Amino acid sequence: MTKPLLKLSNLNKSFGALKATDDVSLTLLPGEIHALIGPNGAGKSTLIKQIAGGLRSNSGTVEFDGRDVTPLGTVARARAGLGRTFQISSLAMEYTVLQNAVLGALGQDGSVMRFFRPVMKNKALVDRAMSALVRVGLDGQAAKRTADLSHGQRRLLEVAVALTLEPKVFLMDEPMAGLGASGS
Ligand SMILES: Nc1ncnc2c1ncn2[C@@H]1O[C@H](COP(=O)(O)OP(=O)(O)OP(=O)(O)O)[C@@H](O)[C@H]1O
Ligand SMILES: [Mg+2]
């Protein structure tokens, strides 16, 4: 039998009296795509945060790639191969598209910002960032300031940033939010 990549068992999260997630169990096999749907406030973002490590569950476990990652925080889970994008953008707007992707390739650790110039000379990192941009079709915009991208292009850049870490599982919170039919 194929081993699950991600296994959620009985996850719960309450905010005071409000139960945001209630005993959620789910198994994700390699190659599978799951969509989580529900109205505003249903608990979708809460569950994604519980899986990615940004929010500690009240109970339940998250196993990823055969390992119990429940005690781990976001950075450790991201490094283990759990990638995510955010419902609200986490891009550095004054940086270029390529610089944002390089930051992603570094593991999104804010403390590296002051070493930014030398980092841009790190060919392996820049190459990894560029190939993520190619994958989402943003390589032509690499030198552009992120603030000057269209909304749709920013969503694509967020995907590229997450892809730089070559995640095994990729979580997207509202990937289509704010995108009209024209994709702009
Ligand atoms: N940090 C928090 N503190 C208190 N309540 C919270 C917190 N985060 C979420 N909630 C509440 O938990 C419920 C679930 O919120 P969540 O953001 O997970 O929903 P969602 O399904 O992602 O909604 P949307 O479609 O609007 O993004 C909501 O009632 C929300 O107000
Ligand atoms: Mg949400």
PDB file of C-alpha atoms in Angstrom, residues 1 13 18 23 25 34-35 39 53 55 57 92 111 117 121 127-128 136-137 139 146 152-154 156 170 173-174 176:
ATOM      1  CA  MET A   1       0.000   0.000   0.000  1.00  0.00           C
ATOM      2  CA  LYS A  13      -8.586  24.005  17.517  1.00  0.00           C
ATOM      3  CA  LEU A  18     -15.564  28.757  19.280  1.00  0.00           C
ATOM      4  CA  ASP A  23     -11.850  16.422  14.990  1.00  0.00           C
ATOM      5  CA  SER A  25      -8.767  13.568  10.046  1.00  0.00           C
ATOM      6  CA  HIS A  34      -7.471  17.852  -2.081  1.00  0.00           C
ATOM      7  CA  ALA A  35      -9.657  20.934  -2.025  1.00  0.00           C
ATOM      8  CA  PRO A  39     -18.054  29.457   3.836  1.00  0.00           C
ATOM      9  CA  GLY A  53       2.743  24.693  12.126  1.00  0.00           C
ATOM     10  CA  LEU A  55      -0.979  27.469  15.047  1.00  0.00           C
ATOM     11  CA  SER A  57      -3.592  22.418  17.891  1.00  0.00           C
ATOM     12  CA  ALA A  92       8.268  42.093   0.417  1.00  0.00           C
ATOM     13  CA  SER A 111      17.235  37.311   9.932  1.00  0.00           C
ATOM     14  CA  ARG A 117      23.599  41.573  -1.085  1.00  0.00           C
ATOM     15  CA  LYS A 121      25.639  36.626  -5.579  1.00  0.00           C
ATOM     16  CA  ASP A 127      19.387  29.661  -9.982  1.00  0.00           C
ATOM     17  CA  ARG A 128      16.886  27.908  -7.728  1.00  0.00           C
ATOM     18  CA  VAL A 136       5.101  29.979 -12.807  1.00  0.00           C
ATOM     19  CA  GLY A 137       5.916  32.035 -15.928  1.00  0.00           C
ATOM     20  CA  ASP A 139      10.977  34.825 -15.253  1.00  0.00           C
ATOM     21  CA  THR A 146       7.057  43.353  -6.597  1.00  0.00           C
ATOM     22  CA  GLY A 152      -2.560  37.850 -10.216  1.00  0.00           C
ATOM     23  CA  GLN A 153       1.198  37.991 -10.812  1.00  0.00           C
ATOM     24  CA  ARG A 154       1.749  38.460  -7.072  1.00  0.00           C
ATOM     25  CA  LEU A 156       1.926  33.484  -8.859  1.00  0.00           C
ATOM     26  CA  PHE A 170       2.026  22.191  -1.042  1.00  0.00           C
ATOM     27  CA  ASP A 173      -4.867  29.124   1.246  1.00  0.00           C
ATOM     28  CA  GLU A 174      -7.389  30.715  -1.133  1.00  0.00           C
ATOM     29  CA  MET A 176      -7.829  32.202  -6.360  1.00  0.00           C
TER      30      MET A 176
END
